[in-house]
Rosetta silent file (secondary structure, phi, psi, omega in degrees, C-alpha in Angstrom):
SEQUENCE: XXXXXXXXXXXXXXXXXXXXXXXXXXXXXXXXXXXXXXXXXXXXXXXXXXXXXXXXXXXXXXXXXXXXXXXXXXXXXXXXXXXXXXXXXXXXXXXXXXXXXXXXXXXXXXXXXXXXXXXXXXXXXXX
SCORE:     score description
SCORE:     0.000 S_00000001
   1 L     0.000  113.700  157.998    0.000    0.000    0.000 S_00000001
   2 L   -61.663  159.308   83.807    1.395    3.620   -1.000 S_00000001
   3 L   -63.404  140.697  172.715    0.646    6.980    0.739 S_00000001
   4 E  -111.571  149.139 -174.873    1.152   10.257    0.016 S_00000001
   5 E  -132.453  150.061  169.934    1.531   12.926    2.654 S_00000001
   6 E  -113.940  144.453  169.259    1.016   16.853    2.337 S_00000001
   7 E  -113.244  140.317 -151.962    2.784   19.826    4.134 S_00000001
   8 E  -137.884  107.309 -179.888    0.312   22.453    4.114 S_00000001
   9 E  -126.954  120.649 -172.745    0.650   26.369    4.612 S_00000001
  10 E  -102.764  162.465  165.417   -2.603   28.326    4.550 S_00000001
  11 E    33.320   30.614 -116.157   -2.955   32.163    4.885 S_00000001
  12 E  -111.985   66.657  162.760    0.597   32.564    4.750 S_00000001
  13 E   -32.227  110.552 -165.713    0.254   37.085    4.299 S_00000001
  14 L  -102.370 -175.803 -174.879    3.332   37.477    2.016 S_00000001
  15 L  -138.198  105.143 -176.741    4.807   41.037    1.697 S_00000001
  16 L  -163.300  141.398 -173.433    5.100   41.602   -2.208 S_00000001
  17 E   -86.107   64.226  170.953    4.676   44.080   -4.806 S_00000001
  18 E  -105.831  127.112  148.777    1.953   42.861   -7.611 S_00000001
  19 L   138.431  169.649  158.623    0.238   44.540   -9.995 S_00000001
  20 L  -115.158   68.678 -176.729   -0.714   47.522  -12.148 S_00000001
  21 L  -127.366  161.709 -162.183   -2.840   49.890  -11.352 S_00000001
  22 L   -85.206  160.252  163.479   -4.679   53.191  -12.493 S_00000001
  23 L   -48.090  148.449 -167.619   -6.450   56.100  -10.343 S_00000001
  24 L    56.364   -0.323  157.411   -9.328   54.873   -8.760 S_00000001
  25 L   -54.114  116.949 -173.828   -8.422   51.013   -9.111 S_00000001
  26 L   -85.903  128.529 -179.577   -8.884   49.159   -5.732 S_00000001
  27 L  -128.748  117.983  177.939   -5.094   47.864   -4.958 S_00000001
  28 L   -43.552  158.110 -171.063   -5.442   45.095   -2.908 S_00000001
  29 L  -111.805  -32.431  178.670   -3.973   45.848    0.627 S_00000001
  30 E  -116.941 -156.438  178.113   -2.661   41.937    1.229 S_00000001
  31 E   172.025   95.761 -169.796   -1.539   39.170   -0.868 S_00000001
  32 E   -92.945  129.580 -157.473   -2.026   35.619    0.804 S_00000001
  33 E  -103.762  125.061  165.015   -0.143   32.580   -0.276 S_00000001
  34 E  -119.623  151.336 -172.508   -1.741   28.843    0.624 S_00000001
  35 E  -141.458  110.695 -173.902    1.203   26.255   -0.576 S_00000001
  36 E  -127.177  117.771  174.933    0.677   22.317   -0.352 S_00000001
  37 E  -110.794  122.775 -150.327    3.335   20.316   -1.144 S_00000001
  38 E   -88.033  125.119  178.727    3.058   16.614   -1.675 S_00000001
  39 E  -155.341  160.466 -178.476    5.960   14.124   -0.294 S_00000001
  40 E   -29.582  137.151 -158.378    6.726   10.767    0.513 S_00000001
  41 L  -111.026   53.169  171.378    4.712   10.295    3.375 S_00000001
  42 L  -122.202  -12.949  142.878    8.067    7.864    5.244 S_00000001
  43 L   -52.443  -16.456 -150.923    8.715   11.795    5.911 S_00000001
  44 L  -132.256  -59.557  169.200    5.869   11.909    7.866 S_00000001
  45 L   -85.701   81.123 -169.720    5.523    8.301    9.397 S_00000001
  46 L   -89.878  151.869  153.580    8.809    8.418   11.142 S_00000001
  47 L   -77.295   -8.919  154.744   10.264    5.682   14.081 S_00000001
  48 L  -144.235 -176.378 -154.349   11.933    8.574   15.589 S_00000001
  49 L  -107.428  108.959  173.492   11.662   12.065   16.783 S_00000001
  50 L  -176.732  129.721  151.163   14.477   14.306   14.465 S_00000001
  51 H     0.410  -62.437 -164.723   15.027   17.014   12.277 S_00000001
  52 H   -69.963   -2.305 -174.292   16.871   14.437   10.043 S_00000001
  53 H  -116.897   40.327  164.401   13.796   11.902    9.595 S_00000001
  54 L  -165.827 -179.836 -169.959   11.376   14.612    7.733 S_00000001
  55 L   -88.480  144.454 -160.272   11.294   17.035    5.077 S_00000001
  56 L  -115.742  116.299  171.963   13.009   20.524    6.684 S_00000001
  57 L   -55.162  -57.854  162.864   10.464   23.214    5.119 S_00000001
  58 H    19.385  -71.384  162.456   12.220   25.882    6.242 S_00000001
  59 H   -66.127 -103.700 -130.126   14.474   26.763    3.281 S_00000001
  60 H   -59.694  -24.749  173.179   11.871   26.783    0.955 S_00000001
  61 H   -52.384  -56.146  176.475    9.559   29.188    2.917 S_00000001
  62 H   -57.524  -27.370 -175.190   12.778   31.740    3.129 S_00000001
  63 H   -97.889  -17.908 -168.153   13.520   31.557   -0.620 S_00000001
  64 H   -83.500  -52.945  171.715    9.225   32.184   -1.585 S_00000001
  65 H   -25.357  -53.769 -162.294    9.890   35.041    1.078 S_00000001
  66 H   -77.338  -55.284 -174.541   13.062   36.409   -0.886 S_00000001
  67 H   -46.969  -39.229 -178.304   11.219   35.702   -4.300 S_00000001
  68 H   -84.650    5.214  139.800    8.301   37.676   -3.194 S_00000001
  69 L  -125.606   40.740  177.999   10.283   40.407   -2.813 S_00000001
  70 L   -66.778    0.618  171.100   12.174   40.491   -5.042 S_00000001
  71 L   141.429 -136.141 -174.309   10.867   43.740   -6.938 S_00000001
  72 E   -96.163  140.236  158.393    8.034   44.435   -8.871 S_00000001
  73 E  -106.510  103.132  166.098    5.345   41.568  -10.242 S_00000001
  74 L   -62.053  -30.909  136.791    2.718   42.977  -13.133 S_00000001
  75 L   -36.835  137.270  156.199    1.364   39.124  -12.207 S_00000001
  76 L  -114.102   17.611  168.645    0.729   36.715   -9.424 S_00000001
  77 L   -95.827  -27.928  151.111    0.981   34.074  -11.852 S_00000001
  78 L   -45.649  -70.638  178.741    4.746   35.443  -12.412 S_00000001
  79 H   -53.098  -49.782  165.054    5.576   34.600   -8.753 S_00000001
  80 H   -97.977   46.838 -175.257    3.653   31.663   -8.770 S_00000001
  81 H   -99.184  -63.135 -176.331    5.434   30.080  -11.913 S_00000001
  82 H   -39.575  -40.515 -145.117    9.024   31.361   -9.365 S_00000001
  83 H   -88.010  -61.762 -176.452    7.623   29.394   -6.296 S_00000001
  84 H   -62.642  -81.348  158.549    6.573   26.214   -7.988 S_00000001
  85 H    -4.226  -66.056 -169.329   10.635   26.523   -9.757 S_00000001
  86 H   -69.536  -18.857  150.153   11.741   26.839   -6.144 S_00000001
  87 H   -49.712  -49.335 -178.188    9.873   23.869   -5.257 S_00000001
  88 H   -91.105   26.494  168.045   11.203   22.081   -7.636 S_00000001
  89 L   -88.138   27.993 -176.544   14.422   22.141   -6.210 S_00000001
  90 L  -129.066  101.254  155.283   13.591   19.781   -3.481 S_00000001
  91 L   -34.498  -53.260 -173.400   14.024   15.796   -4.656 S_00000001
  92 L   -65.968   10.657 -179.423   11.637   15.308   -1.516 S_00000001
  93 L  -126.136  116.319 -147.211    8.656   17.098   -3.164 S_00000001
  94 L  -114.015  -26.018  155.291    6.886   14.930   -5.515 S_00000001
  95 L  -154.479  148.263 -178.277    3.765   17.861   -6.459 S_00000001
  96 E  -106.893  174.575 -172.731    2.987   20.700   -5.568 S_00000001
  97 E  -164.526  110.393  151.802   -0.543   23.211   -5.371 S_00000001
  98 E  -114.745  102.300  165.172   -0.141   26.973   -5.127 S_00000001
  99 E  -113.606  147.994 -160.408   -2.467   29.564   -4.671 S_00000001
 100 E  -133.501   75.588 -167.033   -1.583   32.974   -4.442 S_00000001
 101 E   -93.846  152.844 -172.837   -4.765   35.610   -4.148 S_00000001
 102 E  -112.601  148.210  171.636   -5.340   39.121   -3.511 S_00000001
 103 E  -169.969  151.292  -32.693   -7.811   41.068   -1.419 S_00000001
 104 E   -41.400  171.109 -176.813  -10.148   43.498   -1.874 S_00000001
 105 E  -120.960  -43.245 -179.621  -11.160   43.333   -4.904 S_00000001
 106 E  -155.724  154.258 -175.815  -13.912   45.312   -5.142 S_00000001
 107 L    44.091  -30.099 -151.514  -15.875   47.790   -2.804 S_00000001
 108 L   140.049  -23.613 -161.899  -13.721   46.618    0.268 S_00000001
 109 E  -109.486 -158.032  162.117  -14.301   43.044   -0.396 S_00000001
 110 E    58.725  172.542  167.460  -13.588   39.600   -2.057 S_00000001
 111 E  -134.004  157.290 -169.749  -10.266   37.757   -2.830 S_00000001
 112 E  -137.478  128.766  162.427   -9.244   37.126   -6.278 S_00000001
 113 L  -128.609 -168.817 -168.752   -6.785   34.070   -6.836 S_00000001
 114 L  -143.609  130.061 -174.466   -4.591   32.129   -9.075 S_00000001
 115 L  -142.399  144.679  175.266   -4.319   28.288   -7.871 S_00000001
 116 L  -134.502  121.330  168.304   -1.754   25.960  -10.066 S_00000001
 117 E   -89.093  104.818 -160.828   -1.428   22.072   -9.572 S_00000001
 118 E  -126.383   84.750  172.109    1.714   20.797  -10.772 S_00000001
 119 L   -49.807 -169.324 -128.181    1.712   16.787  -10.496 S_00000001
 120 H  -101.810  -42.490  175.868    4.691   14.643   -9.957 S_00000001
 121 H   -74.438   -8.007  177.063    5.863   14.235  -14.211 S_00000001
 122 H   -80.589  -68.792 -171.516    5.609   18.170  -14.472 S_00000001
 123 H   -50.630  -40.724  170.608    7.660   18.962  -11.639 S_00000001
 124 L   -80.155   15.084 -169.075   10.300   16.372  -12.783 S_00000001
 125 L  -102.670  -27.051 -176.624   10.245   17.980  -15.939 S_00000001
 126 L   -96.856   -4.267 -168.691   11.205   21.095  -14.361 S_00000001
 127 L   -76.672    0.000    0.000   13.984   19.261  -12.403 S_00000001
């Protein structure tokens, strides 16, 4: 029997510069990242308690950080094409799911996203 296990970051407020806009355009005030990345789940079902028996997220969180500020984005589909690339510099991450959304949108309200699914032959494609 296989499993797959996900590491999962929701609501993740990023601090980044997207977009293009004119007077009287509503420019979103946040831009929230959810990130799920799919790995061997013998990362996850360990026999002992260590750093060295799981996948260390860490790094990749600090480089989406550096990427998202990294200047200006007219996109969030720019950024997340960079994130899923920085993903796929981890052997231990067999697919990935990004969404990267904006809010308001309009009047004060809504979120507007971008969500990408990048299975396990994409991502090695990108390797």
């Amino acid at each position: 029997m296989s499993s797959l296990s996900t590491v999962e970051m929701t609501n993740l407020e990023i601090k980044t510069d997207i977009g293009t806009y004119k007077t009287g355009d509503v420019v979103p005030s946040a831009h929230i990242l959810d990130l799920f990345l799919v790995i061997d789940s013998r990362l996850v079902l360990i026999e002992q308690d260590g750093m060295d028996y799981v996948f260390d997220y860490d790094p990749l969180i600090a480089e989406i950080d550096a990427l998202a500020q990294d200047g200006h984005y007219e996109t969030q589909e720019r950024l997340i094409t960079r994130i899923v690339g920085a993903s796929a510099k981890y052997q231990e991450i067999q697919a990935v799911e990004v969404c990267l959304r904006k809010t308001p949108v309009l009047r004060g309200s809504g979120d507007l996203g971008v969500r990408i699914k990048v299975d396990a032959a994409a991502l090695d494609a990108m390797r």
